[in-house]
XYZ file of C-alpha atoms in Angstrom:
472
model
C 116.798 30.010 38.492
C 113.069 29.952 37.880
C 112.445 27.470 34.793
C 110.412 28.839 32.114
C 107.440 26.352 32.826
C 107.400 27.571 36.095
C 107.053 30.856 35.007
C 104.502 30.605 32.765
C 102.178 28.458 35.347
C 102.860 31.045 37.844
C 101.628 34.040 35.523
C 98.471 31.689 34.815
C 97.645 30.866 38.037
C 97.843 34.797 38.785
C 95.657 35.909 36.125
C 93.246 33.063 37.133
C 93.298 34.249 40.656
C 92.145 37.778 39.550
C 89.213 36.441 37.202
C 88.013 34.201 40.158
C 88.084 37.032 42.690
C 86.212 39.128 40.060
C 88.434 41.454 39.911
C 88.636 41.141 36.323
C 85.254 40.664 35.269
C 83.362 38.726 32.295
C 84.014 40.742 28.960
C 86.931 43.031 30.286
C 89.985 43.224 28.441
C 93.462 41.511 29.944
C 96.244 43.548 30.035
C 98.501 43.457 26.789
C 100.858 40.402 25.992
C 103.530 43.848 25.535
C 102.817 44.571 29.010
C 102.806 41.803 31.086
C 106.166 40.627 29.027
C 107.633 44.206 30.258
C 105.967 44.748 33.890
C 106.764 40.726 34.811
C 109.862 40.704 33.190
C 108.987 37.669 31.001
C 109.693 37.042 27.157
C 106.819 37.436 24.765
C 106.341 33.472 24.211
C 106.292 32.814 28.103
C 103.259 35.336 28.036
C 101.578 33.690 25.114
C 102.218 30.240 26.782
C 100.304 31.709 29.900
C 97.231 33.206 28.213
C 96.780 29.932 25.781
C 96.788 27.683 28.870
C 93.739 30.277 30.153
C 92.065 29.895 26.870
C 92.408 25.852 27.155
C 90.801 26.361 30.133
C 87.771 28.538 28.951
C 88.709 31.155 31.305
C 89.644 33.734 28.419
C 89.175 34.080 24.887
C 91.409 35.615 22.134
C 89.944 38.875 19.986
C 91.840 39.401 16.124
C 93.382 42.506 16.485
C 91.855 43.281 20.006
C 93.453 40.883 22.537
C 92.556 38.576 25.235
C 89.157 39.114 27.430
C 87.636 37.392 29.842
C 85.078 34.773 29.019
C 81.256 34.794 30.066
C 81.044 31.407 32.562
C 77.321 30.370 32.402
C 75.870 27.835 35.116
C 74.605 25.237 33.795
C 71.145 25.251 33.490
C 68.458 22.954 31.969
C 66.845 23.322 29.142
C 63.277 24.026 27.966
C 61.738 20.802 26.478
C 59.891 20.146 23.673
C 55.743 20.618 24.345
C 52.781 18.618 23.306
C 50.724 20.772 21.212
C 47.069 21.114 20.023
C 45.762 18.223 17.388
C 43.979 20.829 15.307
C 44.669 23.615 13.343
C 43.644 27.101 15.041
C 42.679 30.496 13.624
C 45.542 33.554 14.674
C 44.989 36.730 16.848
C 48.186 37.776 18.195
C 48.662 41.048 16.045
C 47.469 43.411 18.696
C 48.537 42.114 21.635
C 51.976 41.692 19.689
C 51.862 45.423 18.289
C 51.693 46.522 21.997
C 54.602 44.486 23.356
C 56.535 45.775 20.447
C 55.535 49.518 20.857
C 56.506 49.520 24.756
C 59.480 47.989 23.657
C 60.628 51.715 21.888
C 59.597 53.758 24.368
C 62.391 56.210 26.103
C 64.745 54.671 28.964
C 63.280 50.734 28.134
C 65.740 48.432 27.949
C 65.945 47.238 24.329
C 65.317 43.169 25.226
C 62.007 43.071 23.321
C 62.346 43.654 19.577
C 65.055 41.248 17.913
C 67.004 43.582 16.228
C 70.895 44.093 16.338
C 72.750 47.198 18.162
C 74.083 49.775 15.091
C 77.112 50.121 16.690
C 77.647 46.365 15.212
C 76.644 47.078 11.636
C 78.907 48.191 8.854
C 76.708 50.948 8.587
C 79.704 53.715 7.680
C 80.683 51.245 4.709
C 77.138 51.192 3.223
C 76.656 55.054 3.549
C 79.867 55.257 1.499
C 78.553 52.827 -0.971
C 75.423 54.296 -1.174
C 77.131 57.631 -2.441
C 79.590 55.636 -4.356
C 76.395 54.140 -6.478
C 74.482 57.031 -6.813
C 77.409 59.001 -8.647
C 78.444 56.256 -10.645
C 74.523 55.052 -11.988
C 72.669 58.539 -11.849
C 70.108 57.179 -13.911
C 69.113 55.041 -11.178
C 67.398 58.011 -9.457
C 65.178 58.968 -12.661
C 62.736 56.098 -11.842
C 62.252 52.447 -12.532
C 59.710 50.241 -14.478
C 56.894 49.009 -11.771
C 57.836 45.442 -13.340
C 60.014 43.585 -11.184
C 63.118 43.715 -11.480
C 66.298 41.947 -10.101
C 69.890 43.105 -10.253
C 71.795 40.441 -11.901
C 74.665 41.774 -9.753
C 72.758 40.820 -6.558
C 71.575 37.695 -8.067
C 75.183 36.654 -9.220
C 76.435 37.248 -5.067
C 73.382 35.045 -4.136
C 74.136 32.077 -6.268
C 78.094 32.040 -5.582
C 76.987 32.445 -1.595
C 74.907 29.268 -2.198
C 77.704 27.436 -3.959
C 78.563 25.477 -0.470
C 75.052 24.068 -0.309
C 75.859 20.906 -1.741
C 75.405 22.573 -5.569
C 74.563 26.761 -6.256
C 71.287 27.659 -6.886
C 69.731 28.597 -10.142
C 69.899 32.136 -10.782
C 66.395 32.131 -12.523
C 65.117 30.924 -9.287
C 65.573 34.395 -7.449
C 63.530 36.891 -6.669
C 64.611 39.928 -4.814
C 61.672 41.511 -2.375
C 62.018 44.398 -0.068
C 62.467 42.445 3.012
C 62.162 38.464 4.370
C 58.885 39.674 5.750
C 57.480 40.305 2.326
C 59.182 37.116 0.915
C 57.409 35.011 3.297
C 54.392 36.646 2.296
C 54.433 36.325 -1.303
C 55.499 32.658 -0.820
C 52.444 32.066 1.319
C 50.021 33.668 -1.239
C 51.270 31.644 -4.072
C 50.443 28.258 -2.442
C 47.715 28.950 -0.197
C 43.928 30.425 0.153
C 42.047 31.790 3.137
C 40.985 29.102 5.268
C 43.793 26.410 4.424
C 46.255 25.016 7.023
C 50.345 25.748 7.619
C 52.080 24.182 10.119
C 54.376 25.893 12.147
C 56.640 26.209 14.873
C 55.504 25.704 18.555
C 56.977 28.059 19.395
C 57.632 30.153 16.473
C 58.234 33.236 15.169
C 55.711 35.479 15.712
C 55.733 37.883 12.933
C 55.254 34.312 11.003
C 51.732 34.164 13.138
C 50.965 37.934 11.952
C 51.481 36.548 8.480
C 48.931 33.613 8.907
C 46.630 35.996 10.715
C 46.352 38.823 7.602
C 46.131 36.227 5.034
C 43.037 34.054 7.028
C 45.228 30.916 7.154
C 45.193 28.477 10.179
C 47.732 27.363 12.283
C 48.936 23.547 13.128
C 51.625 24.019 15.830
C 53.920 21.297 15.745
C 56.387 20.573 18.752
C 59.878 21.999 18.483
C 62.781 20.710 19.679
C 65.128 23.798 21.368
C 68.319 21.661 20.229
C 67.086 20.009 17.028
C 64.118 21.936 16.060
C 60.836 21.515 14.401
C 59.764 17.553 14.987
C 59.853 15.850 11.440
C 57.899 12.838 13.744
C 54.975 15.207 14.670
C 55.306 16.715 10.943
C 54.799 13.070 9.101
C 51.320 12.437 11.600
C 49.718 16.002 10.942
C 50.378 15.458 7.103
C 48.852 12.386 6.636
C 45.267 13.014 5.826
C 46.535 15.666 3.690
C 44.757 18.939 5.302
C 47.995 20.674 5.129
C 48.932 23.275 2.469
C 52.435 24.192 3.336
C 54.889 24.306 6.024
C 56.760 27.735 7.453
C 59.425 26.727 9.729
C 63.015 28.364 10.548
C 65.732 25.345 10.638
C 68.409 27.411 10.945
C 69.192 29.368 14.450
C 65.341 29.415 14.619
C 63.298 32.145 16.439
C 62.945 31.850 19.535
C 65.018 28.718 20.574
C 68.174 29.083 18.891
C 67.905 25.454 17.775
C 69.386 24.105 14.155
C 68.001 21.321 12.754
C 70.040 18.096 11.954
C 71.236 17.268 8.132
C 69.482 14.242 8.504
C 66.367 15.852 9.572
C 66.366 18.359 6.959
C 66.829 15.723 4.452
C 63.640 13.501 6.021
C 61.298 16.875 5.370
C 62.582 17.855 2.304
C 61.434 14.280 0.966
C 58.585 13.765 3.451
C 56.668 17.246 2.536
C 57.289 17.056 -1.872
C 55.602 13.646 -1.405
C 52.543 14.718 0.477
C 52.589 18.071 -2.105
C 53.345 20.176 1.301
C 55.076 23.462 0.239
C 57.734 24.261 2.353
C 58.866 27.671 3.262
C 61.824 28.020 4.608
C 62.737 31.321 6.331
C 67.170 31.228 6.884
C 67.504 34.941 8.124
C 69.605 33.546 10.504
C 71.780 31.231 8.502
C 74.742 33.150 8.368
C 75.048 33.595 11.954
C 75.574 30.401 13.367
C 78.017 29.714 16.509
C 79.926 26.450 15.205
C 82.356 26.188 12.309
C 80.793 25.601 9.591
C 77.276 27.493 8.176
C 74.716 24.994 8.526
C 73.001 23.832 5.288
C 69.152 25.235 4.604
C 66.259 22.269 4.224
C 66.507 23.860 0.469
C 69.932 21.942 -0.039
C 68.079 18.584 0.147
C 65.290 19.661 -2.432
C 65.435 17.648 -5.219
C 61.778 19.008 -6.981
C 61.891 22.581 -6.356
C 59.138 22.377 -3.656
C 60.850 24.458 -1.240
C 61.053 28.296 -0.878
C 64.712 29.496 0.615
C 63.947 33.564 2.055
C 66.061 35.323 3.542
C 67.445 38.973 3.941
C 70.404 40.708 5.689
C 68.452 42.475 8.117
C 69.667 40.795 11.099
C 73.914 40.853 9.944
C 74.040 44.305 7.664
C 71.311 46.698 8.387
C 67.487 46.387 8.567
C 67.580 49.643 6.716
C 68.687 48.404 3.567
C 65.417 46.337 3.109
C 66.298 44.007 0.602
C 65.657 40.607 1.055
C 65.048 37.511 -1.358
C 63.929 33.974 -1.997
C 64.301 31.410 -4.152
C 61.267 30.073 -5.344
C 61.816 26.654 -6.712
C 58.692 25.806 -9.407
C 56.984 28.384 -7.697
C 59.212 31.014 -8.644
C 56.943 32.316 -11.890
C 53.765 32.914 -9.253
C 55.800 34.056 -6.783
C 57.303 37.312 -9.383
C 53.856 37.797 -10.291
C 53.082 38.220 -6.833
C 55.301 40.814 -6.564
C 54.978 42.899 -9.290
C 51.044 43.319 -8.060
C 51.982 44.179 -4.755
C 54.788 46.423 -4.483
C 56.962 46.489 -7.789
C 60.544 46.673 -8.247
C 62.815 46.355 -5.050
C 64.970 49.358 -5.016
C 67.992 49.318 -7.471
C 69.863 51.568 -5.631
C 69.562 49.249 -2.662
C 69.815 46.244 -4.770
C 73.724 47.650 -6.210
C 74.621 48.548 -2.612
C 74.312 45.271 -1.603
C 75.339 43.507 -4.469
C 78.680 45.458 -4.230
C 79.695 44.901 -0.568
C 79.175 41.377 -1.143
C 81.460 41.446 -3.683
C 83.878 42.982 -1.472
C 86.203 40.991 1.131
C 85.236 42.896 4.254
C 81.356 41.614 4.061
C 82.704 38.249 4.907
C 85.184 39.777 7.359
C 82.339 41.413 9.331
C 80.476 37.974 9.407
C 83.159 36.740 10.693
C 83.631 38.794 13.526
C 79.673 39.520 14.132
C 78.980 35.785 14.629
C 81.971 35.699 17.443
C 80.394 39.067 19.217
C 76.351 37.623 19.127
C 77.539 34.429 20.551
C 79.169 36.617 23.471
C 76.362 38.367 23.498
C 74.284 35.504 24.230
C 76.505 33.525 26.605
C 76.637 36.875 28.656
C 72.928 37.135 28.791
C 72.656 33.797 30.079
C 74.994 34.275 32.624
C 72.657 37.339 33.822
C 70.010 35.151 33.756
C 71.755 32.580 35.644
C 72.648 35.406 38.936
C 69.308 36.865 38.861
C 66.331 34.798 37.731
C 65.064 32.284 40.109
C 66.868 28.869 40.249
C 64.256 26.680 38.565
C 64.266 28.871 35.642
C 65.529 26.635 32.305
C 67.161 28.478 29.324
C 67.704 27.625 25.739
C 71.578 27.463 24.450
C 71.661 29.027 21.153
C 73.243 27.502 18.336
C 73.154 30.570 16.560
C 71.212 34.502 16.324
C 70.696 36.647 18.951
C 67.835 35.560 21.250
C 67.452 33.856 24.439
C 64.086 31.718 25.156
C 63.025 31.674 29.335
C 61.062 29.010 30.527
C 59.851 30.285 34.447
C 58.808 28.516 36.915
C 55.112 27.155 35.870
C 53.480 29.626 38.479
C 54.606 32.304 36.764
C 52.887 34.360 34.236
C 54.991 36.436 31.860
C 52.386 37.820 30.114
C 50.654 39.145 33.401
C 54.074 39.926 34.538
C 54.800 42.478 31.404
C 52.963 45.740 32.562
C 54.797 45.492 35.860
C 58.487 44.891 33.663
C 57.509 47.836 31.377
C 56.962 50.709 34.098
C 60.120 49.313 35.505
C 62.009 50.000 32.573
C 62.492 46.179 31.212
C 60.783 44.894 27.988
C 60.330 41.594 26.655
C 58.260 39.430 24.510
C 55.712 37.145 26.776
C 56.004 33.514 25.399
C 52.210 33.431 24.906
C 52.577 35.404 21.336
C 54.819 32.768 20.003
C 52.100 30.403 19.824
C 48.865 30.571 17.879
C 47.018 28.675 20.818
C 48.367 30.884 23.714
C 50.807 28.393 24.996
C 54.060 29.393 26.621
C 52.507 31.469 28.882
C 55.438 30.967 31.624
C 57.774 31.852 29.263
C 59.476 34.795 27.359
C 61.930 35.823 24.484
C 65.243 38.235 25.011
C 66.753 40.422 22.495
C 70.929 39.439 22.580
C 71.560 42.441 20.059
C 72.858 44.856 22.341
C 76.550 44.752 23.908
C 76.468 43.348 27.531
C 76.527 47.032 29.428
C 76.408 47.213 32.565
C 72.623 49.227 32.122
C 71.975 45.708 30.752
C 72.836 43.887 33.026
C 71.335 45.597 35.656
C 67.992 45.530 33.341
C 68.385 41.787 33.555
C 68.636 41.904 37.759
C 65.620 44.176 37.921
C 63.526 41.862 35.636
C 64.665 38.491 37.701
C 63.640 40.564 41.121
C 60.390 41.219 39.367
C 59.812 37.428 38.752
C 61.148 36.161 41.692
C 58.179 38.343 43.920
């Protein structure tokens, strides 16, 4: 009689044989443990055996509650490296090229790979509607209008501290202030330690909307090379701030825009001190923070800030809903300029808003849905890399995200995304050319992919039409 190790290698081997012949494909669903037990006439734990020897081998995965799928298998490719950069600081002008990328990104039948915002179908958007009604009945007065002075829920604030608590020591609540998005929170930080004409280093690359930010406000850029593994060199950082030309620094250390990349403790720590020495503000944008791939949330550059010189913003744009438009920072010593700030330019942050969110943080299934978002962007991302690896021409290098939902595409040098965009857009593919993630122009072989979506099979074929387009 069969043993039951024989059994359970044989039902591997089996299922293995159907994933290679791809006959069960990346993402699809095994059958039940219920029915292979009952259609191979095996016992539950001979099943189980057979499906965790598959997972050993990174052939499946396991789903809470949903079951056992196939796993994404990327190539390996190489990645992107780090790129010299420009010496001096340069003015910004990437508004309306950027404004136009974004605009053909919306446009009917495109696929959605431009803009880096996350599919609704992922967002506990149902809960917050019923919250939304829940707080409106409950605090009618909110509705009858609200001072113009800004104003924080203590609520909210209270969730923000305790979510800090695991950052070696909570932050102060008297640090906060809430804003209407991370957009504007960047924004205020920048006009309370900056004038027209100074200097910010940034990411090269970096986020562009950061670049918009520089542009409005008449600030130069000093691009400083950025690691796609270890992020924003605290090397090239130390040289540019030495003559002291630099006002502050706007970086995102945490699954940064575009590369993915989180920065090192260590290296955190080394700009933290480096930058309060030299009087560089820091502003730290951690939008990203709580989605990161590995086991533990990484730690923001403000955890190693021992004189308040560093301003932590953030929202939950990218892991609730971009609709809420709440967002925050804390401020450091900087936090009394940065509430004046506010209240000039646009008030109180909605109290409704402000008591929706402070109440499903509160509750347990906010950190449930983090949970189980961070596992579905990361297979997001490993199945748009595996796209990338079938269609896009072999020399092409790709970043490995350490956390968010973007994918960064260095081409072959010959090719020119930005050139290359026009041609993508009437064929029904947008992205963002690398060019507007640099306030110099650099990256012009390169581009940016949205991961938000689910991995349909209209995405994937978006994916083969835009490598056919690159590959001539």
């Amino acid at each position: 009689m069969e043993s039951e190790l024989l059994r359970y290698e044989r039902l591997a081997e089996d299922l293995s044989g159907i994933i290679s012949s791809g006959n069960l494909r990346p993402g699809e669903r095994l059958p039940s443990i219920r029915r292979l037990s009952r259609d191979r006439r095996l016992s539950v734990s001979t099943v189980v055996q057979a499906l965790r020897h598959l997972e050993q081998r990174g052939l499946i995965e396991a789903r809470p509650q949903a079951g056992y799928f196939v796993r994404h298998v990327t190539p390996r490719r190489a990645s992107p490296a780090a790129r010299p950069t420009p010496v001096e600081p340069v003015p910004v002008d990437v508004s309306q090229r950027l404004i136009r990328v974004l605009l053909g990104g919306v446009q009917p039948g495109v696929a959605p790979l431009s803009a880096a915002m996350p599919a609704s179908s992922l967002l506990p958007v149902a809960a917050l509607q019923r919250l939304y009604s829940s707080v409106v009945r409950r605090h009618a007065r909110l509705l009858e209008g609200h001072s113009h002075i800004h104003m924080d829920d203590p609520r909210l604030v209270r969730q923000l501290v305790l979510r800090s608590m695991g950052w070696a020591g909570p932050l102060a609540a008297n640090e906060f202030v809430i804003t209407n998005s991370c957009t504007e929170a960047l924004g205020l930080c920048l006009r309370a330690v900056t004038r027209p004409g100074d200097t910010v280093a940034v990411e090269s690359p970096g986020y562009y909307l950061m670049l918009q930010l520089l542009e409005v406000l008449g600030l130069r850029a000093l691009e400083i090379p950025t690691d796609p593994h270890t992020g924003m060199s605290v090397e090239a950082l130390d040289l540019a701030t030495r003559q002291g030309k630099v006002a502050a620094c706007l970086l995102v250390p945490n699954a940064s825009n575009p590369l993915g990349s989180i920065m090192p403790d260590e290296n955190k720590r080394r700009l933290a001190r480096l930058t309060a020495e030299r009087g560089v503000a820091v502003i730290e944008d951690d939008v990203y923070g709580d989605l990161y791939f590995g086991n533990e949330r990484p730690w923001p550059v403000k955890a190693f800030d021992q004189t308040g010189n560093v301003m932590l913003c953030s929202s939950f744009s990218k892991c609730l809903s971009p609709a809420l438009r709440v967002g925050f920072v804390a401020g450091g010593r900087y936090r009394a300029q940065l509430a004046l700030h506010k209240t000039i330019t646009s008030g109180a942050t909605n109290p409704i808003s402000q008591l929706v969110l402070a109440e499903y943080l509160e509750s347990s299934a906010c950190e449930r849905h983090l949970r189980a978002l961070r596992r579905t962007y990361e297979r997001q991302v490993d199945a748009m890399r595996a796209a990338i690896a079938r269609h896009f021409p072999a020399a092409t290098r790709l970043t490995e995200p350490q956390g968010g939902f973007v994918l960064w595409i260095e081409l072959p040098e010959e090719i020119d995304a930005t050139a290359l965009y026009e041609r993508a857009l009437a064929a029904g593919v947008a992205y963002v050319p690398g060019e507007l993630f640099s306030a110099s122009g650099m990256y012009r072989n390169c581009l940016r992919l949205n991961c938000g979506n689910p991995h349909t099979p209209e995405i994937e074929d978006a994916v083969r039409r835009l490598g056919r387009l690159i590959g001539g």
